[in-house]
mmCIF file of C-alpha atoms in Angstrom:
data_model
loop_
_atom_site.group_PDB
_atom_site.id
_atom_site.type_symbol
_atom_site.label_atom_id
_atom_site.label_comp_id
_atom_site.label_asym_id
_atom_site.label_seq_id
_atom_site.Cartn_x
_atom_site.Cartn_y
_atom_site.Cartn_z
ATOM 1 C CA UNK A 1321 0.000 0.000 0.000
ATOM 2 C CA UNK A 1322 2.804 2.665 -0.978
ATOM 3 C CA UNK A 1323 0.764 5.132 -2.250
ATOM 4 C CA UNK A 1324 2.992 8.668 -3.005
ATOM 5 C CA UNK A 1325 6.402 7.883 -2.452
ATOM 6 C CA UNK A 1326 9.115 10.504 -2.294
ATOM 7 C CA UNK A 1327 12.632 10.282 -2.159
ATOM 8 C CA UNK A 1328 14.951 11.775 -0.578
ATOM 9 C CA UNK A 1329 13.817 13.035 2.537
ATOM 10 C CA UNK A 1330 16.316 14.763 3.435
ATOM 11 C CA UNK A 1331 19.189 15.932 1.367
ATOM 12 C CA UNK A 1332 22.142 19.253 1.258
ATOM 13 C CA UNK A 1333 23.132 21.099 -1.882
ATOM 14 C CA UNK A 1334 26.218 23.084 -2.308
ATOM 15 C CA UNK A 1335 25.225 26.315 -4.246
ATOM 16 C CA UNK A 1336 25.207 25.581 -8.183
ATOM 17 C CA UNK A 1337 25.137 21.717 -7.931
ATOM 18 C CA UNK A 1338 21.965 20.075 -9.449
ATOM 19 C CA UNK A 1339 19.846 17.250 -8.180
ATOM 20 C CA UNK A 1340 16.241 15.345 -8.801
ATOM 21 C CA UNK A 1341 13.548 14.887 -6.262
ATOM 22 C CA UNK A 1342 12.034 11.866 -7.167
ATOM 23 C CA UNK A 1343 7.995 11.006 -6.607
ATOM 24 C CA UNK A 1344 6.380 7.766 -7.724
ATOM 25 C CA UNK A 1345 2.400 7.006 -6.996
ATOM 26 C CA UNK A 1346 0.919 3.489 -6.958
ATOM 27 C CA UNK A 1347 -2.789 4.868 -7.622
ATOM 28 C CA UNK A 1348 -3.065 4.895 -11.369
ATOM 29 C CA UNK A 1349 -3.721 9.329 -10.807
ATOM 30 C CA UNK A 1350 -3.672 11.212 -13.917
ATOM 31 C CA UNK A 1351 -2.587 14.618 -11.939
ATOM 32 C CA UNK A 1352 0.238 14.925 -9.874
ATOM 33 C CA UNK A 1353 1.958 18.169 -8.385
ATOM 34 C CA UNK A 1354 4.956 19.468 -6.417
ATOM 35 C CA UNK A 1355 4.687 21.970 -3.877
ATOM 36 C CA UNK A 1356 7.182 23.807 -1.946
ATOM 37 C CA UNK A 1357 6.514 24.941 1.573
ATOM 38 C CA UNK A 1358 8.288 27.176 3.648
ATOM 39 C CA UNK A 1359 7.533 29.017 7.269
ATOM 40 C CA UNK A 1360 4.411 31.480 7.125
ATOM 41 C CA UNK A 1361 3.770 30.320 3.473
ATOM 42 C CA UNK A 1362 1.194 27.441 3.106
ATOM 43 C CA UNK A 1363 1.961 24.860 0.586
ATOM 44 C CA UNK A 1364 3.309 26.366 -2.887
ATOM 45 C CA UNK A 1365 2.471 25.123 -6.325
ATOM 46 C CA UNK A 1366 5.774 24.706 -7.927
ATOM 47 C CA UNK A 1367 4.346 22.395 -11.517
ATOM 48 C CA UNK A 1368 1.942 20.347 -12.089
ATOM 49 C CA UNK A 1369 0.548 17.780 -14.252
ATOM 50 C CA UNK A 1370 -2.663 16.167 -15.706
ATOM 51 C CA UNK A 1371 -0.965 13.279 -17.669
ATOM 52 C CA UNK A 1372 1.567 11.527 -18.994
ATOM 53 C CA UNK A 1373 3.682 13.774 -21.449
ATOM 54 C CA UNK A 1374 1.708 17.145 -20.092
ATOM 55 C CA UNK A 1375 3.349 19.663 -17.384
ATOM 56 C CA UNK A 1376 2.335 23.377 -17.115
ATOM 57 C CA UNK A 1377 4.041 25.698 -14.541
ATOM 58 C CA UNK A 1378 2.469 26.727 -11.087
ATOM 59 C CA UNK A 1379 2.641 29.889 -8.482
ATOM 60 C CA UNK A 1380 6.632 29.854 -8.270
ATOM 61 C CA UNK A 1381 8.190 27.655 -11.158
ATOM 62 C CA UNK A 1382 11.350 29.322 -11.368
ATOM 63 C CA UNK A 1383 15.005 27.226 -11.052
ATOM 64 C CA UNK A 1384 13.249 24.134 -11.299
ATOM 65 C CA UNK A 1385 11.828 21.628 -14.149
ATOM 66 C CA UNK A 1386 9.485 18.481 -14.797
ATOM 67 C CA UNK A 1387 8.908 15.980 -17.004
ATOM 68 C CA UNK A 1388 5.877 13.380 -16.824
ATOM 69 C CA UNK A 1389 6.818 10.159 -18.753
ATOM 70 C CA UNK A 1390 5.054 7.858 -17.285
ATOM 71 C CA UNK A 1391 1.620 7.969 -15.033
ATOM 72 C CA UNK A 1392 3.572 6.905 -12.154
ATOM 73 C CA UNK A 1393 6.441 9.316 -11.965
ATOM 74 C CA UNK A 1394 7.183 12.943 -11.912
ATOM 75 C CA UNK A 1395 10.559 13.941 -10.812
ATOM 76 C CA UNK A 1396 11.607 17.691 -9.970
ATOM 77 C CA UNK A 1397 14.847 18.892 -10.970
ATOM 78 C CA UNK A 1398 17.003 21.889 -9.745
ATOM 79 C CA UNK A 1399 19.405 22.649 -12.236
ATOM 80 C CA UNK A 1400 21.370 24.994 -10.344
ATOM 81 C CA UNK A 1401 20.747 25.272 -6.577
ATOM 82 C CA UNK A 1402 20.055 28.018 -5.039
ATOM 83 C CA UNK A 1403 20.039 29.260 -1.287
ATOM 84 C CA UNK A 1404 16.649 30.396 -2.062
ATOM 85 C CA UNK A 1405 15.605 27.060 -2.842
ATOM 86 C CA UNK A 1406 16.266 25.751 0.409
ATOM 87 C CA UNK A 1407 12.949 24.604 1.242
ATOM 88 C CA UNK A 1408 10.648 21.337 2.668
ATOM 89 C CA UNK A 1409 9.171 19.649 -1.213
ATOM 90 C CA UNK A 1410 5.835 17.893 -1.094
ATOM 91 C CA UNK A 1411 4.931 15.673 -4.604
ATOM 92 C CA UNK A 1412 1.247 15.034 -4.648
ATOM 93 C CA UNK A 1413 -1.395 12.817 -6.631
ATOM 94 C CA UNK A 1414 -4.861 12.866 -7.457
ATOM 95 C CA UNK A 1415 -7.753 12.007 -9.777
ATOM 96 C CA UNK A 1416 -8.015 15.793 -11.684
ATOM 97 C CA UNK A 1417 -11.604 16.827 -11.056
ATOM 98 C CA UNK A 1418 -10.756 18.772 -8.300
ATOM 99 C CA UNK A 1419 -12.944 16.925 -6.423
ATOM 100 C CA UNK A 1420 -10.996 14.358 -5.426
ATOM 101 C CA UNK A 1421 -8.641 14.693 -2.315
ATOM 102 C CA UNK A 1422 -4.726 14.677 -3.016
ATOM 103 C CA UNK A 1423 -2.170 12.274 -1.578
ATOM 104 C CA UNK A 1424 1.167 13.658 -0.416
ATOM 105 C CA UNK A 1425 4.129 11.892 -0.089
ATOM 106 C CA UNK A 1426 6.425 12.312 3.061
ATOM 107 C CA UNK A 1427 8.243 15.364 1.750
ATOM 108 C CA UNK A 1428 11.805 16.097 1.013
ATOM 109 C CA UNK A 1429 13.710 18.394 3.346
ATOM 110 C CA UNK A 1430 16.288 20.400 1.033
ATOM 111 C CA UNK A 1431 18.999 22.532 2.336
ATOM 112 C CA UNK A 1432 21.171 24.725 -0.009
ATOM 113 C CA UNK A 1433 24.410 26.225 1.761
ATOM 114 C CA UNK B 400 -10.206 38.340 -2.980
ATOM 115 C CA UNK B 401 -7.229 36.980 -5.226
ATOM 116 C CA UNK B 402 -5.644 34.601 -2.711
ATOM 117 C CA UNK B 403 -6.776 31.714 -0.536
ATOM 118 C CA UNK B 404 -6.400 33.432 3.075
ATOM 119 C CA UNK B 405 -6.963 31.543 6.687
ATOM 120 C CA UNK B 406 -7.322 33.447 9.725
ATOM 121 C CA UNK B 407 -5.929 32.738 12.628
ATOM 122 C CA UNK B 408 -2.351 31.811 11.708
ATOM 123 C CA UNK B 409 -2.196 30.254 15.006
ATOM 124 C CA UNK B 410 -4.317 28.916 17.927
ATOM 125 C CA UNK B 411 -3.595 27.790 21.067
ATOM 126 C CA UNK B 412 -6.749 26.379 23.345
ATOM 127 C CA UNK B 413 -6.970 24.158 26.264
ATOM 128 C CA UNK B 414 -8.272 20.634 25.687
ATOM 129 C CA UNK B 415 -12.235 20.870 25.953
ATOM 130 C CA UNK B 416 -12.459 23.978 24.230
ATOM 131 C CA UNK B 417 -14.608 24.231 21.051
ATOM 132 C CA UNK B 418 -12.566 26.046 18.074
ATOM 133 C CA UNK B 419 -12.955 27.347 14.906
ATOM 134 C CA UNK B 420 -10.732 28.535 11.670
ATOM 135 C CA UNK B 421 -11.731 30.355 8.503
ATOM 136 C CA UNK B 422 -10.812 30.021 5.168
ATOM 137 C CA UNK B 423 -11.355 32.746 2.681
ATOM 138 C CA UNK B 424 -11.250 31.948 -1.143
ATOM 139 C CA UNK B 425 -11.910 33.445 -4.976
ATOM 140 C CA UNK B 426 -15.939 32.769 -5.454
ATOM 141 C CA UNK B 427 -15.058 33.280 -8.905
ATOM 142 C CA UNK B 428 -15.078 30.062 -10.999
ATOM 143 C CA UNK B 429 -15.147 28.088 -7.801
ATOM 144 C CA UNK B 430 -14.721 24.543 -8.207
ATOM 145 C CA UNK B 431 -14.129 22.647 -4.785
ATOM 146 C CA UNK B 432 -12.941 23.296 -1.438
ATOM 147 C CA UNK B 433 -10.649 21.080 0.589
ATOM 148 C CA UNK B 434 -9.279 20.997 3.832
ATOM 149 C CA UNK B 435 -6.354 18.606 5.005
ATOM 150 C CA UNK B 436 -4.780 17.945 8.131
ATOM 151 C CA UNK B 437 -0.943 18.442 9.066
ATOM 152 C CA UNK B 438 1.006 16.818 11.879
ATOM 153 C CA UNK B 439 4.408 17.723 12.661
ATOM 154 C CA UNK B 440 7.302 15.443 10.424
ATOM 155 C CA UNK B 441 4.016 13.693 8.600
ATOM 156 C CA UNK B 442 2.259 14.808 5.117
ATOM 157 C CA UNK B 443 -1.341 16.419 4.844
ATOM 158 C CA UNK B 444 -4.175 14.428 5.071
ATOM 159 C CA UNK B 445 -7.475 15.251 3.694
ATOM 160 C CA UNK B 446 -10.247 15.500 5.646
ATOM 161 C CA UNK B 447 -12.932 17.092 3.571
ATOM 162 C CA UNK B 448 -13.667 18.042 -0.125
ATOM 163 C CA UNK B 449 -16.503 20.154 -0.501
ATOM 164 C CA UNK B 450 -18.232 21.651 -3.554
ATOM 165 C CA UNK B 451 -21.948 23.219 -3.287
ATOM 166 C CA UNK B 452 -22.893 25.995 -1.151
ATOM 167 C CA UNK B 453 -24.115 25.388 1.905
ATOM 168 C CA UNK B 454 -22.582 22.364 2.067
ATOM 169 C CA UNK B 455 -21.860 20.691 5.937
ATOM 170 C CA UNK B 456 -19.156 18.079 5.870
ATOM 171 C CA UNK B 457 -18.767 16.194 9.392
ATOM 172 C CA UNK B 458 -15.950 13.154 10.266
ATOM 173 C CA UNK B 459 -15.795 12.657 14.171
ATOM 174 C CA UNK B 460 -15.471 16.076 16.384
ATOM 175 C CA UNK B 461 -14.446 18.113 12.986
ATOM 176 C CA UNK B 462 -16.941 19.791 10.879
ATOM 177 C CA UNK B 463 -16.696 22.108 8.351
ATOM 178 C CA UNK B 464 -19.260 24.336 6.171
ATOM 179 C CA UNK B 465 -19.063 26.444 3.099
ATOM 180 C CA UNK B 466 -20.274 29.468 1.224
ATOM 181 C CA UNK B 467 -19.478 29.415 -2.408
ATOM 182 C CA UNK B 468 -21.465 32.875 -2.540
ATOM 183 C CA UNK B 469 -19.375 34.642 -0.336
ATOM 184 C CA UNK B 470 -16.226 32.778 -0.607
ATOM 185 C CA UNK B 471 -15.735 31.280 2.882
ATOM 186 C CA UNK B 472 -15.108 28.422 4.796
ATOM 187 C CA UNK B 473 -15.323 27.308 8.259
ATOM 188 C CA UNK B 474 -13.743 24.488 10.373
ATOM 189 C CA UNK B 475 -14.673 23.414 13.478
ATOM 190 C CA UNK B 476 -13.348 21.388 15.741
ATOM 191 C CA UNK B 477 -15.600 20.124 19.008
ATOM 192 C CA UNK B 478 -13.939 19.682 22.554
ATOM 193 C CA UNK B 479 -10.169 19.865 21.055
ATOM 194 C CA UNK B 480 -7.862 17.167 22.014
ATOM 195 C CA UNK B 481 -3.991 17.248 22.321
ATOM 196 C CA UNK B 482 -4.163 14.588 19.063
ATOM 197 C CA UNK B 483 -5.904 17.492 17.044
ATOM 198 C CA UNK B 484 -2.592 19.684 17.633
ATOM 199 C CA UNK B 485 -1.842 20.563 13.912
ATOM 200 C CA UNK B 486 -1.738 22.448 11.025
ATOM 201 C CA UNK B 487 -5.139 23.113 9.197
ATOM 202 C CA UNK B 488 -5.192 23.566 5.722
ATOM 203 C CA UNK B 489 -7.674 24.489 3.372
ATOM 204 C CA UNK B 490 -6.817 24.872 -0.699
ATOM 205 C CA UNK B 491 -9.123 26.169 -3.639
ATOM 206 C CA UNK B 492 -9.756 24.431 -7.009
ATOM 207 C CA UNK B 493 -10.677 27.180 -9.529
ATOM 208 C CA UNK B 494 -12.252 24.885 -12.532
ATOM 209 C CA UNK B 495 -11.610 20.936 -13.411
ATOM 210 C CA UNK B 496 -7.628 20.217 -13.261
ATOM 211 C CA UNK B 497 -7.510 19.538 -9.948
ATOM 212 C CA UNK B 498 -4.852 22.389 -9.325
ATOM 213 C CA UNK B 499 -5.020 23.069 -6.149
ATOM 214 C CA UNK B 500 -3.605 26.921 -4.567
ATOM 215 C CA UNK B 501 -3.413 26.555 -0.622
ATOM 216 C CA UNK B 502 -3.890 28.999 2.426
ATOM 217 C CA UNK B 503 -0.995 29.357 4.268
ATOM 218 C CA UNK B 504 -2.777 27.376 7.043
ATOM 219 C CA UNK B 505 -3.741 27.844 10.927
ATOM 220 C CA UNK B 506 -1.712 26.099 13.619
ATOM 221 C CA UNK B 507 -3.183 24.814 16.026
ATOM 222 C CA UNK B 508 -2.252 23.239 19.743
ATOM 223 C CA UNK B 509 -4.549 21.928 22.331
ATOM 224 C CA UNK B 510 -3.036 21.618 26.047
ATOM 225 C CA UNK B 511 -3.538 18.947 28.085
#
């Protein structure tokens, strides 16, 4: 019973270097979503997507890319790290309608120094 | 309003009391409503999806009601416990897509 896995959970970036957050989900969900969430600030839409092969950008999509190949996976990659990236990452799936609730994974704690 | 807002940002009761949030969202093209619970070092959870007006939702002590009209939502939470210490969330989804753009949550603790 995985359901939205995420890995890593915790993981430290020099400035510059580049890395993938991974996010797999077991649950057959067209639309999955990453979300970045920092003190004060709620929970961020960084991309999104409805389907395989379809992304669109969210609230703050800047310094970071998708890619939806698959149903089950859609990784998040920082190209070049940023302190300002420094952040807690939450992947999420869901049927689309809106009307259906969203599944997190366990979130990925991300510290750029 | 633009933004999904909640009000407080944080709440601290002693167990018994009876408590209450608000979420305030875009009426404008609303879709759905959902709320989702946080624990410390865990990931949301939902608790409730809601989508007509005047709609009541109830799971346990927690209820919650909405106003599509207005743009508002309310969560309530009956004789808090220390186990309902959290963060409250509630998110708006503007048309089908299921994107969902989140309040920046209320934070609650209950003391034994």
């Amino acid at each position: 019973n995985a359901g939205v896995t995420q890995t890593p959970k915790f993981q430290v970036l020099k400035t510059g270097q580049s890395m993938t957050l991974q996010c797999a989900q077991d649950m057959n969900h067209e639309y999955m979503s990453w979300y970045r969430q920092d003190p004060g600030m709620g929970l961020r839409l960084i991309h999104y997507s409805v389907g395989a092969g379809i992304t669109d950008q969210g609230e703050v999509p800047n310094g970071y890319n998708v890619s939806r190949s698959t149903t089950e996976d859609f990784p998040l990659r920082l190209l070049s790290a940023a302190p300002s990236q420094t952040s807690v990452y939450f992947c999420a799936s869901s049927h689309p309608e809106g009307l259906a609730e969203a599944f997190f994974g366990q979130g990925t704690r991300l510290t750029v120094v | 309003i633009l933004n999904v807002e909640q009000s407080p940002q944080s709440l601290h009761v002693q167990e018994g009391d009876s408590t209450n949030f608000t979420c305030s969202f875009p009426s404008s093209n609303f879709y759905a409503l959902h709320w989702y619970r946080w624990e410390t070092a865990k990931s949301p959870e939902a608790l409730f999806v809601m989508t007509l007006n005047g709609d009541e939702k109830k799971k346990g002590r927690i209820s919650a009601t909405l106003n599509t009209k207005e743009g508002y939502s309310y969560l309530y939470i009956k004789g808090s416990q220390p186990e309902d210490s959290a963060t409250y969330l509630c998110a708006s989804a503007r048309g089908q897509g299921g994107k969902l753009i989140f309040g920046q949550g209320t934070e609650l603790s209950v003391k034994p």
